[in-house]
Amino acid sequence: MHMQRTVDASLLWADSEESAGSAGNYAVSVGDSRSGPSAPGYADRYGGVGIINNGGAGRGAYYRGKYLKGIGRTPLIGVGQRDWHSDGLLFVEEAARECIMGTIAAYEFPWGALDLPQ
């Protein structure tokens, strides 16, 4: 799928000055290659009871070595999903919780965890 820069993005939090300086590299959303410059992003396929009709990640994708969430609707969103499972958004409290839990997991798990975008 194609990822495009988001012009009006704003930064809510960064764990360091270095992270804050490079945050613009990851201000992207699902786009259309016909509407301007784009780069490839890859939504992950997975299955199970909890994803209902989706074919995998409906709001997240790998982009330039990082996993980003809240990027908009990916092509893996299934038909008939409820609005809050198909809009491609990530609420601020969800993002904060994932940052905290991801940081804890990176320190506690023997093989680490996915990096936050920096």
Coordinates of C-alpha atoms in Angstrom, one line a residue:
M1 CA 0.0 0.0 0.0
H2 CA 1.1 3.6 -0.5
M3 CA 2.0 5.9 2.4
Q4 CA 2.0 9.7 2.0
R5 CA 3.3 12.5 4.1
T6 CA 0.7 14.1 6.3
V7 CA 1.1 17.9 6.0
D8 CA -0.9 19.0 9.1
A9 CA 0.4 16.5 11.6
S10 CA 1.4 17.7 15.1
L11 CA 3.7 16.0 17.7
L12 CA 2.1 15.3 21.1
W13 CA 5.0 13.6 22.9
A14 CA 8.6 12.6 22.2
D15 CA 10.9 10.7 24.5
S16 CA 14.0 12.7 23.5
E17 CA 15.0 15.7 21.4
E18 CA 16.4 13.3 18.8
S19 CA 12.9 11.6 18.5
A20 CA 11.2 15.0 18.3
G21 CA 13.5 16.1 15.4
S22 CA 12.8 13.0 13.3
A23 CA 9.1 12.7 14.1
G24 CA 8.2 14.3 10.7
N25 CA 9.7 11.3 8.9
Y26 CA 6.8 9.2 10.3
A27 CA 3.9 11.7 9.8
V28 CA 2.2 9.6 7.1
S29 CA -1.1 8.2 6.2
V30 CA -2.5 5.6 3.8
G31 CA -2.6 7.3 0.4
D32 CA -2.9 6.9 -3.3
S33 CA 0.2 6.8 -5.5
R34 CA -1.7 8.9 -8.1
S35 CA -2.1 11.9 -5.8
G36 CA 1.6 12.7 -5.1
P37 CA 4.8 11.2 -3.9
S38 CA 4.5 8.1 -1.9
A39 CA 6.5 5.3 -0.3
P40 CA 5.6 1.7 0.4
G41 CA 4.0 0.6 3.7
Y42 CA 3.1 -2.9 4.7
A43 CA 0.1 -3.9 6.8
D44 CA 0.5 -7.2 8.6
R45 CA -1.9 -10.0 8.0
Y46 CA -3.1 -12.0 11.0
G47 CA -6.2 -13.9 12.0
G48 CA -8.4 -14.9 14.9
V49 CA -11.7 -14.4 16.5
G50 CA -11.0 -10.9 17.7
I51 CA -10.5 -9.3 14.3
I52 CA -14.0 -10.2 13.0
N53 CA -14.0 -9.6 9.2
N54 CA -10.6 -7.9 8.9
G55 CA -7.7 -9.6 7.0
G56 CA -5.2 -8.2 9.5
A57 CA -4.2 -4.7 10.7
G58 CA -6.8 -2.2 9.8
R59 CA -5.0 0.9 11.1
G60 CA -1.3 0.0 11.3
A61 CA 1.6 -0.8 9.0
Y62 CA 5.3 -1.1 8.8
Y63 CA 7.0 2.0 7.3
R64 CA 10.7 2.6 7.1
G65 CA 11.5 0.0 9.7
K66 CA 8.9 1.2 12.2
Y67 CA 5.4 0.0 13.0
L68 CA 2.9 2.9 12.9
K69 CA -0.7 2.9 14.1
G70 CA -3.5 5.3 13.4
I71 CA -2.5 5.8 9.8
G72 CA -6.0 5.5 8.3
R73 CA -7.9 2.7 6.8
T74 CA -5.6 -0.1 5.4
P75 CA -6.8 -2.4 2.6
L76 CA -7.2 -5.2 5.2
I77 CA -10.4 -3.7 6.7
G78 CA -13.2 -6.1 6.1
V79 CA -16.8 -5.5 5.0
G80 CA -19.4 -4.7 7.7
Q81 CA -17.1 -3.6 10.5
R82 CA -18.4 -1.2 13.1
D83 CA -17.3 2.4 12.8
W84 CA -14.8 2.3 15.6
H85 CA -13.1 -0.8 14.1
S86 CA -12.9 0.5 10.6
D87 CA -12.0 4.2 10.7
G88 CA -8.2 3.7 10.8
L89 CA -7.8 6.1 13.8
L90 CA -5.8 5.8 17.1
F91 CA -7.1 7.7 20.1
V92 CA -4.6 9.6 22.2
E93 CA -5.1 7.5 25.3
E94 CA -4.6 4.3 23.3
A95 CA -1.3 5.8 21.9
A96 CA -0.1 6.8 25.4
R97 CA -0.9 3.3 26.8
E98 CA 0.9 1.6 23.9
C99 CA 4.0 3.9 24.4
I100 CA 4.2 3.0 28.1
M101 CA 3.6 -0.7 27.6
G102 CA 6.0 -0.9 24.7
T103 CA 8.7 0.8 26.7
I104 CA 8.2 -1.6 29.6
A105 CA 8.2 -4.6 27.2
A106 CA 11.4 -3.5 25.6
Y107 CA 13.1 -3.6 29.0
E108 CA 11.4 -6.7 30.4
F109 CA 11.2 -9.1 27.5
P110 CA 14.3 -11.2 26.9
W111 CA 14.4 -10.3 23.2
G112 CA 13.0 -6.7 23.5
A113 CA 10.1 -5.3 21.6
L114 CA 9.3 -3.1 18.6
D115 CA 10.9 0.3 18.8
L116 CA 8.9 3.5 19.0
P117 CA 9.5 5.7 16.0
Q118 CA 12.5 7.9 16.7

